[in-house]
Short mmCIF file of C-alpha atoms and ligand atoms in Angstrom, two decimals:
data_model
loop_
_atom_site.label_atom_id
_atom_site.label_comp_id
_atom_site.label_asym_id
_atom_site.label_seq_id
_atom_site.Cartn_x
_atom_site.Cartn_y
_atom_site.Cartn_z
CA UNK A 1325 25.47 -31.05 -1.14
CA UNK A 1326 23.66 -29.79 2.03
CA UNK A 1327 21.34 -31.73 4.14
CA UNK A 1328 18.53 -30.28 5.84
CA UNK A 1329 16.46 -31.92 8.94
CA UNK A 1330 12.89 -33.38 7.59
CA UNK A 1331 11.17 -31.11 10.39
CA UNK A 1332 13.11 -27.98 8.83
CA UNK A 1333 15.13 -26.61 12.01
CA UNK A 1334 18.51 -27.83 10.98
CA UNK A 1335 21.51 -28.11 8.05
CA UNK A 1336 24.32 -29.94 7.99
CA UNK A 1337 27.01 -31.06 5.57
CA UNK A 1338 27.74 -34.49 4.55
CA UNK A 1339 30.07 -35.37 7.43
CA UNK A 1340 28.26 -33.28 10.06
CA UNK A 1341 24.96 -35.32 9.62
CA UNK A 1342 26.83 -38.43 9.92
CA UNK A 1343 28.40 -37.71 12.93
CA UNK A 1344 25.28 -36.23 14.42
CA UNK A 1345 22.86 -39.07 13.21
CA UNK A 1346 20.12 -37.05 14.50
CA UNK A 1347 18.96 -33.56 13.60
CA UNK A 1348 18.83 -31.01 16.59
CA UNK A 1349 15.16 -30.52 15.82
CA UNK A 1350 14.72 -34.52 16.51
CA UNK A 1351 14.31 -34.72 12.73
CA UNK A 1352 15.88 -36.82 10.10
CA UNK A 1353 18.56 -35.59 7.88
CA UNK A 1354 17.63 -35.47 4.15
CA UNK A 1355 19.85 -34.45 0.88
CA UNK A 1356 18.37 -30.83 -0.18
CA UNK A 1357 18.13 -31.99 -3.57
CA UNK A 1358 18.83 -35.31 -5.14
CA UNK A 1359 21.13 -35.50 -7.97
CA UNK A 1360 19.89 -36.44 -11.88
CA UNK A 1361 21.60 -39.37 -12.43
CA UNK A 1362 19.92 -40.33 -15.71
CA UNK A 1363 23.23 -39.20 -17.73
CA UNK A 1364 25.95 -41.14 -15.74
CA UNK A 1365 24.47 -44.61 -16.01
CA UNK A 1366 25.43 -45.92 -19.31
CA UNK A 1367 29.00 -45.09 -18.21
CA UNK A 1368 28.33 -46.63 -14.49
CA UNK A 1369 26.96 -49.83 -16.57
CA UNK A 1370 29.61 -52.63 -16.01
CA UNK A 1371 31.24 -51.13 -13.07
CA UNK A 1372 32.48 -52.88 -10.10
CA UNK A 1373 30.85 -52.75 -6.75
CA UNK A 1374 33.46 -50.51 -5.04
CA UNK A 1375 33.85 -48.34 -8.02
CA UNK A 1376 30.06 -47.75 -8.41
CA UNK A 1377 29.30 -47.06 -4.60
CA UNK A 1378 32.29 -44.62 -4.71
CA UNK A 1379 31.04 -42.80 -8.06
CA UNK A 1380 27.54 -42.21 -6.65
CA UNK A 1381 28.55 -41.62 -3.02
CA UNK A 1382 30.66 -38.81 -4.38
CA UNK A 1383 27.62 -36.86 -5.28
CA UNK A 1384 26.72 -36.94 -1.64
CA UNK A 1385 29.29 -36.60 0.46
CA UNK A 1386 30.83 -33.80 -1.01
CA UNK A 1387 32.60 -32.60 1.89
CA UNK A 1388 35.27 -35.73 2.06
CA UNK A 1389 38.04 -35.31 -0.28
CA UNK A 1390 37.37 -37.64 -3.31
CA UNK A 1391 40.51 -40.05 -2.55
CA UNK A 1392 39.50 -40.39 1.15
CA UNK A 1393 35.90 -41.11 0.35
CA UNK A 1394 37.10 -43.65 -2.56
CA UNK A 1395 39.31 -45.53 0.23
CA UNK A 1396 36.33 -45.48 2.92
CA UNK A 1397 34.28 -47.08 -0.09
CA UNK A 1398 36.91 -49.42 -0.72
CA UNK A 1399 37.69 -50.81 2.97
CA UNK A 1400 34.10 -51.23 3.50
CA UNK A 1401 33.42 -53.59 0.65
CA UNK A 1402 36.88 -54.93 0.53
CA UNK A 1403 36.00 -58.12 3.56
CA UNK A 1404 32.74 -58.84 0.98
CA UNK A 1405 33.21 -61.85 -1.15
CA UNK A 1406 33.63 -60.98 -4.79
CA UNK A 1407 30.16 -60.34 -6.44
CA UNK A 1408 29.67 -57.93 -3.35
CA UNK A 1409 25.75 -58.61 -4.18
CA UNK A 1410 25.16 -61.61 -6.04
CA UNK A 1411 22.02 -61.74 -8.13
CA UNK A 1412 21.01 -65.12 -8.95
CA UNK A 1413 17.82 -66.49 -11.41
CA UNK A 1414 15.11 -68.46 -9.34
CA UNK A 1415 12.41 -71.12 -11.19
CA UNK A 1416 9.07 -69.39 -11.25
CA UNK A 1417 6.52 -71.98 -8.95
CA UNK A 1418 4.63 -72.21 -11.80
CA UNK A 1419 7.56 -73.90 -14.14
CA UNK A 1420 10.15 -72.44 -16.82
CA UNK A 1421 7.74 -72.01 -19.55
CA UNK A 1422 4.92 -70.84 -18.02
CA UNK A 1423 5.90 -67.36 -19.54
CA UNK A 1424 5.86 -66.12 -15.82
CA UNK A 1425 8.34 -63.13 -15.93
CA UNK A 1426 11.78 -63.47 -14.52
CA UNK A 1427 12.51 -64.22 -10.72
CA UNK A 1428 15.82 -62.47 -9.14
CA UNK A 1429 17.41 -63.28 -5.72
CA UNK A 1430 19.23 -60.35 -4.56
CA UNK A 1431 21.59 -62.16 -2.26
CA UNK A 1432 22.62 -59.15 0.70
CA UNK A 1433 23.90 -61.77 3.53
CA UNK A 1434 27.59 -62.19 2.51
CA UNK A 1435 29.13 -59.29 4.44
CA UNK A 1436 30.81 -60.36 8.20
CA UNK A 1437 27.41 -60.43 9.73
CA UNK A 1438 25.51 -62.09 7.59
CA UNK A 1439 22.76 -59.94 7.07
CA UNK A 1440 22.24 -56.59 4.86
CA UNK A 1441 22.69 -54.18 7.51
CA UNK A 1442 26.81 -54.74 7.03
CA UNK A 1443 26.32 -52.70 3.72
CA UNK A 1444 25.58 -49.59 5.48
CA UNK A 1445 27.66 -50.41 8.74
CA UNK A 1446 30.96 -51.54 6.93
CA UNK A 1447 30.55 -48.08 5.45
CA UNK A 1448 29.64 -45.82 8.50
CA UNK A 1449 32.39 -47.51 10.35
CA UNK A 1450 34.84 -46.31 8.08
CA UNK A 1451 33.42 -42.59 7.62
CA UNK A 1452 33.83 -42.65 11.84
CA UNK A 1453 37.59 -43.55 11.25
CA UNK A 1454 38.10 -41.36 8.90
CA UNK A 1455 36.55 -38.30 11.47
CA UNK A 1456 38.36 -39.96 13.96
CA UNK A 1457 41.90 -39.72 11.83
CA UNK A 1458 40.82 -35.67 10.42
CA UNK A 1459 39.15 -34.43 13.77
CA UNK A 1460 42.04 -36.06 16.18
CA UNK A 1461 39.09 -36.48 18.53
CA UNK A 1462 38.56 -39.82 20.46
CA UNK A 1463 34.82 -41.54 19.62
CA UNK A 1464 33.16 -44.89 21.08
CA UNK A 1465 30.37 -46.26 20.00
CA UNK A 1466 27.10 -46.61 21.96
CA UNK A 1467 24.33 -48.38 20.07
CA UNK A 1468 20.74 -50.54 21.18
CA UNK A 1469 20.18 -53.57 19.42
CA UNK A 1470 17.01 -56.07 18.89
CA UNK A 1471 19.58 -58.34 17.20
CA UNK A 1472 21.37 -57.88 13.81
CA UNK A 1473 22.30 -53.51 14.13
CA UNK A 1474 24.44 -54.38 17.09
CA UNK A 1475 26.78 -56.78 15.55
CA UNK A 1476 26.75 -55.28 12.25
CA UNK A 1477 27.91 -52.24 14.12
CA UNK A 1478 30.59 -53.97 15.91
CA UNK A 1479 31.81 -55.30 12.52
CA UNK A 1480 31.91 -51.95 11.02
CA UNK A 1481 34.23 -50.35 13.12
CA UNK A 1482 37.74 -50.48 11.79
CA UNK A 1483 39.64 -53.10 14.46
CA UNK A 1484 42.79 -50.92 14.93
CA UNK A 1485 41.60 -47.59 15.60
CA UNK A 1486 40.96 -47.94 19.53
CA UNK A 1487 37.22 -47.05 18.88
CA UNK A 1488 35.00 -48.93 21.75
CA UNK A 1489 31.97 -50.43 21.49
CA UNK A 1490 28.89 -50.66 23.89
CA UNK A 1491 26.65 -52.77 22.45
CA UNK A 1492 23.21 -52.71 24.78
CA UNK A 1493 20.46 -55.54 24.10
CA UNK A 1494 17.57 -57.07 25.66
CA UNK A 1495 18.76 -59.85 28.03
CA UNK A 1496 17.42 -63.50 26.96
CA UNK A 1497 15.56 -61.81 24.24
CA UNK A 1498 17.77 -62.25 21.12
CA UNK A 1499 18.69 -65.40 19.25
CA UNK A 1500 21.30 -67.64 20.77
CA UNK A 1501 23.57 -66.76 17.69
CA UNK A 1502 22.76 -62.98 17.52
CA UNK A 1503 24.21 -62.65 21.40
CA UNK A 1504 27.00 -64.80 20.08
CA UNK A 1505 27.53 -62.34 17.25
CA UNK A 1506 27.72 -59.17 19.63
CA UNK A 1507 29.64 -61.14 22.95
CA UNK A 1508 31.93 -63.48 21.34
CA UNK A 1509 34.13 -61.52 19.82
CA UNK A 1510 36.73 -61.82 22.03
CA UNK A 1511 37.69 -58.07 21.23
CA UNK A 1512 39.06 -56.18 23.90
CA UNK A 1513 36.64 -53.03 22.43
CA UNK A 1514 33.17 -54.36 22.74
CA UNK A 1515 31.26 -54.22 25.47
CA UNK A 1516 27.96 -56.61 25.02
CA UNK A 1517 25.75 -54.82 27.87
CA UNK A 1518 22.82 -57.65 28.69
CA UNK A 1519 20.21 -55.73 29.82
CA UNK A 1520 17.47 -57.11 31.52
CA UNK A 1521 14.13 -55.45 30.15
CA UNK A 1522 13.04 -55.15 26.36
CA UNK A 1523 14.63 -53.86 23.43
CA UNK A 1524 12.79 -50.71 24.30
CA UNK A 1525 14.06 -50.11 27.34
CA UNK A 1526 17.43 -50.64 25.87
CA UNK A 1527 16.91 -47.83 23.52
CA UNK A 1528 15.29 -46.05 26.14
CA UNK A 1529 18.78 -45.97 28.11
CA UNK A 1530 21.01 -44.93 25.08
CA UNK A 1531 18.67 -42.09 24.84
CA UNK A 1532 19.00 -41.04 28.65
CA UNK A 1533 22.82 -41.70 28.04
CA UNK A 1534 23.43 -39.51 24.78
CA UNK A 1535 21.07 -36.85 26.29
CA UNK A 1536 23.19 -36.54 29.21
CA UNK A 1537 25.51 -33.77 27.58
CA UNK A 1538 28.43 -34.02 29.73
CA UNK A 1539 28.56 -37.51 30.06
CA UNK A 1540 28.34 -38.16 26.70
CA UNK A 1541 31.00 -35.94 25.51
CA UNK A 1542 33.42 -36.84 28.45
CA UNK A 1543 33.20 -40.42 26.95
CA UNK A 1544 33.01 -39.61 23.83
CA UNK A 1545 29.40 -41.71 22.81
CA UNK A 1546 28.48 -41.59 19.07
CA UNK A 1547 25.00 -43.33 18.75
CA UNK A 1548 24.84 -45.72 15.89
CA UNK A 1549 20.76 -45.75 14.83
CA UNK A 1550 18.91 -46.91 11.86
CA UNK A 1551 18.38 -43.18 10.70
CA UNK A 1552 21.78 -42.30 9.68
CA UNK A 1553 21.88 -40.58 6.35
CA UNK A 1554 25.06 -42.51 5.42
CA UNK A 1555 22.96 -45.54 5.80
CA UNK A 1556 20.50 -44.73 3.65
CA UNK A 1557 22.59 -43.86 0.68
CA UNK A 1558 25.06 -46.67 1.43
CA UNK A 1559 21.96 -49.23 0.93
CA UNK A 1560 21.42 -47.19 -2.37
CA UNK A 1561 23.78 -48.68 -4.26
CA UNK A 1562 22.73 -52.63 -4.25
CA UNK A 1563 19.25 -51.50 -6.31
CA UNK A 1564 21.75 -49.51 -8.91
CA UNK A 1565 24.14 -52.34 -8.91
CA UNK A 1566 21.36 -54.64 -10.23
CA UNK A 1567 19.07 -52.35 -12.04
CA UNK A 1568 22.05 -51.51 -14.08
CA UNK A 1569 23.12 -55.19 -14.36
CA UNK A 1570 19.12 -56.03 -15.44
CA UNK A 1571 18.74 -52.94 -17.78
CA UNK A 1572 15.84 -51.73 -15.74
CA UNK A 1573 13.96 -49.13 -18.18
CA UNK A 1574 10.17 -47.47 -18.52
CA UNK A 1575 9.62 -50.39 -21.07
CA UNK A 1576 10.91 -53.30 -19.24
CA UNK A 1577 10.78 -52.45 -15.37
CA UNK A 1578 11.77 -54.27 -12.31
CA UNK A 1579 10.20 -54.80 -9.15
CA UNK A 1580 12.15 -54.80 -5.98
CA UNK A 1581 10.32 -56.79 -3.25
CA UNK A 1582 12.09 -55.51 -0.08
CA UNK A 1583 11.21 -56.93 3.76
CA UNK A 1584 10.54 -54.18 5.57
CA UNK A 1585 10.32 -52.91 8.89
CA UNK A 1586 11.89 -49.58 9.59
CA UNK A 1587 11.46 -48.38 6.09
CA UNK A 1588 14.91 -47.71 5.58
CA UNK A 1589 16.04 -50.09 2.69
CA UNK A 1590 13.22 -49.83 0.65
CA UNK A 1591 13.08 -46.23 1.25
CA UNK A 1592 16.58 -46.19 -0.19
CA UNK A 1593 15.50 -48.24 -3.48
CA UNK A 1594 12.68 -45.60 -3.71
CA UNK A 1595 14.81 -42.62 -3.64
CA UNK A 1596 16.39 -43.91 -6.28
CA UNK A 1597 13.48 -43.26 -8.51
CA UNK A 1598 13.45 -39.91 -7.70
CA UNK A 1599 17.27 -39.31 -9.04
CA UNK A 1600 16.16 -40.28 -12.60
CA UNK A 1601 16.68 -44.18 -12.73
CA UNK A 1602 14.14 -45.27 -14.75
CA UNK A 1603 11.71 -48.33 -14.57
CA UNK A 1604 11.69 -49.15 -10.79
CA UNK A 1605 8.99 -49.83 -8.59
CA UNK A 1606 9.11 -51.21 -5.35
CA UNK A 1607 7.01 -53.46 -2.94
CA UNK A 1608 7.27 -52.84 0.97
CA UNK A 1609 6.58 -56.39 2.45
CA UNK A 1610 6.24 -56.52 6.25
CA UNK A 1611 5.88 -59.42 8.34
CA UNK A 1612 2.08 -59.39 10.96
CA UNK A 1613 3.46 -55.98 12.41
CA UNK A 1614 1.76 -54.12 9.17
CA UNK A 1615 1.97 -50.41 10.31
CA UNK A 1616 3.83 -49.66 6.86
CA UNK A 1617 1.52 -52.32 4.69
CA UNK A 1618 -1.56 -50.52 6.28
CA UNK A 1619 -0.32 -46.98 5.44
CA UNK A 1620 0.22 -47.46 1.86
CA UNK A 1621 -2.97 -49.74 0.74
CA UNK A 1622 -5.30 -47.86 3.11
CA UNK A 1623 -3.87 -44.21 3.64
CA UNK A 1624 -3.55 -44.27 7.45
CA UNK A 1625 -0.69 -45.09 9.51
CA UNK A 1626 -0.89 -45.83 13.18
CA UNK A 1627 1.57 -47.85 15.18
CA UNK A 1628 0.22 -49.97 17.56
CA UNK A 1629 1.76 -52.62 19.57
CA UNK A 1630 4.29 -54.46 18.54
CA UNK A 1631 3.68 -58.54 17.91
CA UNK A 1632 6.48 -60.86 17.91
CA UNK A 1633 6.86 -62.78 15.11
CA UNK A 1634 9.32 -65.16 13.15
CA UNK A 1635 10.80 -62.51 11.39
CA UNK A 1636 11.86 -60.50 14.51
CA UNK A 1637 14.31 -57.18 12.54
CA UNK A 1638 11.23 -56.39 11.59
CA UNK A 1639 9.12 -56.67 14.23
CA UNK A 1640 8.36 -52.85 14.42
CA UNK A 1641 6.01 -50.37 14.48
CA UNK A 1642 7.71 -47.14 14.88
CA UNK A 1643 9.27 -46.89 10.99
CA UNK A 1644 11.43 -44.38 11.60
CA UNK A 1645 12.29 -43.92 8.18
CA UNK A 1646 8.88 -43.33 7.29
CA UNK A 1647 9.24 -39.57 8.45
CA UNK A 1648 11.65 -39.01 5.36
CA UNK A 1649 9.24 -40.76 2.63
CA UNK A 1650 6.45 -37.94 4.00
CA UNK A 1651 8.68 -35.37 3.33
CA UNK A 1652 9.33 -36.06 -0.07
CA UNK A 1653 5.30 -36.92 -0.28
CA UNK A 1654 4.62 -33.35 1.36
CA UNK A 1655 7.45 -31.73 -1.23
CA UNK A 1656 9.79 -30.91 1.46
CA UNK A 1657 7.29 -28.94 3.42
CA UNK A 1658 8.79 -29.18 6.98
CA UNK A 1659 5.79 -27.03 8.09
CA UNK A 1660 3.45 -29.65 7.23
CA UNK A 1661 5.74 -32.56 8.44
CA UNK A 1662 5.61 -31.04 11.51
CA UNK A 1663 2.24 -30.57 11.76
CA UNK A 1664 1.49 -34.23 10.31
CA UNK A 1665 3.68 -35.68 13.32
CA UNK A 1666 1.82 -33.50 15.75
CA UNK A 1667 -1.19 -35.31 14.10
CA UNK A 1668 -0.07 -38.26 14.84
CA UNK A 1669 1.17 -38.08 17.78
CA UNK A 1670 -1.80 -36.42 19.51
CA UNK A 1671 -4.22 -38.53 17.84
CA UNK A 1672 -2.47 -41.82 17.40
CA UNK A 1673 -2.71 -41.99 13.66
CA UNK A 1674 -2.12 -39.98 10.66
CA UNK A 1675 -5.01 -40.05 7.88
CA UNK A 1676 -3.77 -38.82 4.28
CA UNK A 1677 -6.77 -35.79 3.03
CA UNK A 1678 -8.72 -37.87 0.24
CA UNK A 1679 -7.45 -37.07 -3.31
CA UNK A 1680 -3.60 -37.10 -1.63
CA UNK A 1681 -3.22 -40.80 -2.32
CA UNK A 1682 -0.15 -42.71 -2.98
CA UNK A 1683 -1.27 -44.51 -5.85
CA UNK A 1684 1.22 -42.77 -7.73
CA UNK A 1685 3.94 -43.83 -5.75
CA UNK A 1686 5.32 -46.54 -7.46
CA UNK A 1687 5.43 -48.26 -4.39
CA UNK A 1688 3.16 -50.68 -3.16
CA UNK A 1689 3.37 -52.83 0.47
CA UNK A 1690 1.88 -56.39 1.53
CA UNK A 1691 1.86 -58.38 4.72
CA UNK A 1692 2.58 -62.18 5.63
CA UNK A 1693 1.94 -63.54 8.78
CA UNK A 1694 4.00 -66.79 10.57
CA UNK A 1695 1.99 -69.10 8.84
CA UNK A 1696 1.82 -67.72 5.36
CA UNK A 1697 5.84 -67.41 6.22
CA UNK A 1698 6.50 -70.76 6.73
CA UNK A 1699 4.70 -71.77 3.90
CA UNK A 1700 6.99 -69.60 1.42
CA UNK A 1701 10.03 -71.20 3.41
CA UNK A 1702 8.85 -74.97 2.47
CA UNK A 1703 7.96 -73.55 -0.86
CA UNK A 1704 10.88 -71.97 -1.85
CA UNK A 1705 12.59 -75.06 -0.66
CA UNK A 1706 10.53 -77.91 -2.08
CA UNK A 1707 10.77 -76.00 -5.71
CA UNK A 1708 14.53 -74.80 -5.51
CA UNK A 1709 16.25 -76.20 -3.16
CA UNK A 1710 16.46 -73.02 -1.64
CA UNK A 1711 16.89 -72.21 1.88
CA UNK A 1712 15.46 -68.65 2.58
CA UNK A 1713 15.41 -66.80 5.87
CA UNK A 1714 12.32 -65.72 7.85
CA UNK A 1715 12.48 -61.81 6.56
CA UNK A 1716 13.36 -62.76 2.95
CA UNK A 1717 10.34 -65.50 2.88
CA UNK A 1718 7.89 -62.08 4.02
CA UNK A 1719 9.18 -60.62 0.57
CA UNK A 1720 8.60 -63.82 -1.39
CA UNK A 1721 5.04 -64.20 -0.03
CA UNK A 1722 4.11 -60.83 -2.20
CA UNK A 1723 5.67 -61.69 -5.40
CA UNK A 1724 3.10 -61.38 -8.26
CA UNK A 1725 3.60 -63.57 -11.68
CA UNK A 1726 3.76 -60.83 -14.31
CA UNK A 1727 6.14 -58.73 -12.99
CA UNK A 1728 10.12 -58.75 -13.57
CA UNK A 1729 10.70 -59.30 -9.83
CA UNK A 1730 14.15 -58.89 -7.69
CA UNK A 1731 13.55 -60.37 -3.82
CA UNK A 1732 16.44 -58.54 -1.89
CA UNK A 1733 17.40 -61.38 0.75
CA UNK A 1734 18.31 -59.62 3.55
CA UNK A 1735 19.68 -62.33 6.20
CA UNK A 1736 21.69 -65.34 5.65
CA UNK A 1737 19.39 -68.48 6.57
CA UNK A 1738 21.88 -70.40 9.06
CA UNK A 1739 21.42 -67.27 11.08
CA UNK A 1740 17.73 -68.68 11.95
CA UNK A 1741 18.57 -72.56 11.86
CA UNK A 1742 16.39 -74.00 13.90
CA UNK A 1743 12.95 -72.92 12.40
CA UNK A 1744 14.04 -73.45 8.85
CA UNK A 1745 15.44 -77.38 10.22
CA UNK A 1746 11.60 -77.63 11.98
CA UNK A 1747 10.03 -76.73 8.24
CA UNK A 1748 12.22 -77.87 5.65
CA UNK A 1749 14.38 -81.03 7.36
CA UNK A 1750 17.13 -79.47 6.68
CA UNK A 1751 19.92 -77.10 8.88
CA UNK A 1752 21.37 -73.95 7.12
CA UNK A 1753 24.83 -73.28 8.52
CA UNK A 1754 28.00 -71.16 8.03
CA UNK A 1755 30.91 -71.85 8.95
CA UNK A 1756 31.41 -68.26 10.56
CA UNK A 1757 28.83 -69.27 12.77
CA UNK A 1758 30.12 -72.53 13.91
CA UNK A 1759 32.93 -70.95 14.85
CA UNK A 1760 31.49 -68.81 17.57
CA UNK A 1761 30.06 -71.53 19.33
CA UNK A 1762 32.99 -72.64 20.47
CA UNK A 1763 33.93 -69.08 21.80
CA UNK A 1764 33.29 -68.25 25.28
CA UNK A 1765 29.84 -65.42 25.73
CA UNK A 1766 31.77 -62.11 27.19
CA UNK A 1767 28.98 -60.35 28.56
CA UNK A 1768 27.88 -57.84 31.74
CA UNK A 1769 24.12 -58.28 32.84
CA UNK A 1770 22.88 -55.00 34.27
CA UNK A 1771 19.85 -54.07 35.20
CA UNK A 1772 17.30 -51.90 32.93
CA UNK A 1773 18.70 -48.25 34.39
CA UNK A 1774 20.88 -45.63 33.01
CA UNK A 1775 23.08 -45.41 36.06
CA UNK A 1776 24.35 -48.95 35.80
CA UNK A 1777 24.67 -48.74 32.28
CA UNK A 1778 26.96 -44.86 32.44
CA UNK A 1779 28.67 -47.20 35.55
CA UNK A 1780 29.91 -49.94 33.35
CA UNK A 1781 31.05 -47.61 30.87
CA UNK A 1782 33.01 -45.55 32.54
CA UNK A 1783 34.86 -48.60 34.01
CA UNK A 1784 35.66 -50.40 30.77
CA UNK A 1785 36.91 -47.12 29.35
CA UNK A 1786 39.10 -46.35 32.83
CA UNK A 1787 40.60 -49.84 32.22
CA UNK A 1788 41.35 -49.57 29.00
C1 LIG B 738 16.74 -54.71 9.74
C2 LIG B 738 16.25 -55.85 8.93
C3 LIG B 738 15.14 -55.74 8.06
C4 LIG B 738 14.31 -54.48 7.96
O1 LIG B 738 14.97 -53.43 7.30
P1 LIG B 738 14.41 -51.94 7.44
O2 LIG B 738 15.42 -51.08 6.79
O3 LIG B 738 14.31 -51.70 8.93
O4 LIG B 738 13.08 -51.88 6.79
C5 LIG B 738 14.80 -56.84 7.27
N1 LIG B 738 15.48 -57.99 7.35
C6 LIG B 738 16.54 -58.16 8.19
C7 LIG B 738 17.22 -59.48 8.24
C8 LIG B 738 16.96 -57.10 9.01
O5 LIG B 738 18.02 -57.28 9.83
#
């Protein structure tokens, strides 16, 4: 399988666009062509986790020996508790026998971090071992985080392997628990880099940093971003999991309701579609910052600026993934893509020509603001029981009471304890959690700029 950059100026093999991340061209890797997998699934029906991600990861990463890519597979999933991805029946609001359609809770918070990001990270930390082990070359990790990619990352990279971790986040600006998550970890590999500015101008500085060439390479910096291919296809799996286990088909479909801010899971649901699994249709729900919402019910897209909410992972307006959905919209014209971003970035927004809809998409997208939010976490817990976090309750605000629905929960609720105490009465926890407030915070505070950042690097690797 080859991958070629969305803007059209690059190819790569499986491994190579992992280990880039990035296209040269600043584009987004992309599979050439996506497999048919409308003849494999009534033997994939049954499987277990592992076993499935490994049988439809091998028509990806076809440059990784099978039994190498089947242990990868295996050590990722291996620290999940067994199901991997539990998919639990809710009540409908509405009662039992209301003949309201069936209500799934895709449960994707059980991994080390607690939130769905470990599916793709456990994963991408192992494919970096395993370059690490066939390449003999040294690699650290260098990564910006607005809260849950940081320690998700961390978590994903194999303990024993002497890979090292800078993990660079907004000073004071993440939860009390998510800094806990990155600087608590007592390891002697991670670096939790406090920097005081924004998330932005943390990214801002791992761009400077990976762009400096020589630096880079003499420290060996691999940038973990939410545009890795791996990732993608690694979050893949969870809607094949349970479409098999629900017997999605044209006749009976399933809805996945997916919070959504950089586009990336539900893009990977989506793709899905597109490899011959039938009956799936999808529902982008974002939180107030409705970039992605806008874009799909009116046919414009134009990022703005970003407003915080109580959902914050998805408090974006740059959806990076977006760029691949285009080019599959614009039939792999990287021509056009280009000239689309062009568009958009000269003008600020990107209008689809009339008559080029996305009506046919099979997608639709919604958006819930902190109020309507709230009210679907009281809801869900005055009917259920259930405790939901702030990004799940975005996805349960747009669920519609015909449709065979599947909300994909994407963060465990004790990682956002105290709003869900101020609305239901009661405090999720987890015992993970607990744990790490008893740990002391490891953490440099550096100021917003490159030079401090490339400083404290270079002196945790000299003392290592
Ligand atoms: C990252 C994140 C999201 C958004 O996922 P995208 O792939 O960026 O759309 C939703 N919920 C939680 C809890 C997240 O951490």
């Amino acid at each position: 399988m080859k991958y070629i950059s969305t803007r059209g100026g690059d190819t790569a093999t499986f491994n190579e666009a992992v280990m880039k991340g990035i296209a040269s061209d600043g584009g987004l890797f992309v599979p050439e062509t996506l497999p048919d997998l409308s003849g494999k699934l009534e033997d994939w029906r049954g499987l277990g986790y592992s076993t499935l991600a490994h049988a439809f990861l091998a028509h990806f990463a076809t440059d990784i020996p099978d039994c190498e890519l089947r242990d990868c597979v295996e050590r990722a999933y291996d620290g999940f508790p067994s199901p991997v991805a539990p998919l639990t029946e809710l009540g409908r609001e509405d009662g039992e026998d209301s003949g309201g359609a069936p209500l799934y809770l895709l449960e994707l918070f059980h991994g080390p971090t607690l939130a769905f990001k470990d599916f793709p990270l456990q994963l991408l930390g192992q494919l970096y071992a395993r370059n690490l082990h066939a390449t003999a070359r040294p690699l650290n990790i260098l990564c910006a985080t607005s809260g849950d990619t940081g320690s998700a990352a961390i978590h994903g990279v194999p303990a024993d392997k002497g890979i090292h971790s800078f993990i660079l986040y907004p000073e004071g600006r993440v939860s009390a628990l998510q800094e806990r998550q990155i600087a608590c970890t007592g390891s002697p590999h991670v670096h939790a880099l406090a920097v005081r500015g924004s998330f932005d101008d943390a990214q801002a500085i791992v761009k400077t940093i990976l762009a400096d060439t020589p630096f880079a390479t003499a420290h060996a910096l691999t940038p973990v971003n939410s545009i890795n291919i791996a990732r993608i296809l690694a979050q893949c799996v969870y809607y094949l999991d349970a479409a098999l286990r629900l017997n999605a088909s044209e006749a009976n479909p399933l809805e996945f309701i997916v919070p959504t801010g950089n586009f990336g899971n539900v893009l990977a649901g989506w793709m899905l579609g597109r490899m011959g699994v039938p009956g799936l249709r999808f529902c982008a729900a974002t939180n107030v910052n409705a970039v992605v919402a806008d874009f799909f019910q009116k046919g414009v897209y134009r990022p703005g600026p970003v407003t915080p909410s109580l959902a914050p992972s998805m408090d974006i307006q740059q959806a990076s993934n977006f760029e691949r959905w285009l080019w599959w919209h614009f039939d792999g014209d990287g021509a056009r893509l280009r000239a689309a971003l062009e568009t958009l970035g000269r003008d600020g927004a990107l209008t689809l020509a009339p008559g080029d809809g996305t009506a046919g998409a099979g997608l639709r997208a919604t958006t819930c603001d902190d109020a309507a939010l709230r009210l679907q976490i009281q809801g869900a817990y005055e009917r259920a029981g259930c405790l939901i976090d702030p990004h799940t309750a975005c996805a349960f605000a747009a669920v519609r009471p015909d449709m065979r629905t599947v909300v994909l929960a994407t963060a465990h609720p004790a990682k956002f304890p105290e709003i869900i105490a101020e609305i239901t009465g009661e405090k999720p926890t987890h015992a993970a959690l607990d744990e790490l407030r008893l740990r002391r915070i490891a953490k440099k505070v550096l100021p917003a700029d490159a030079d401090a950042v490339r400083a404290a690097i270079t002196a945790a690797l000299q003392q290592a």
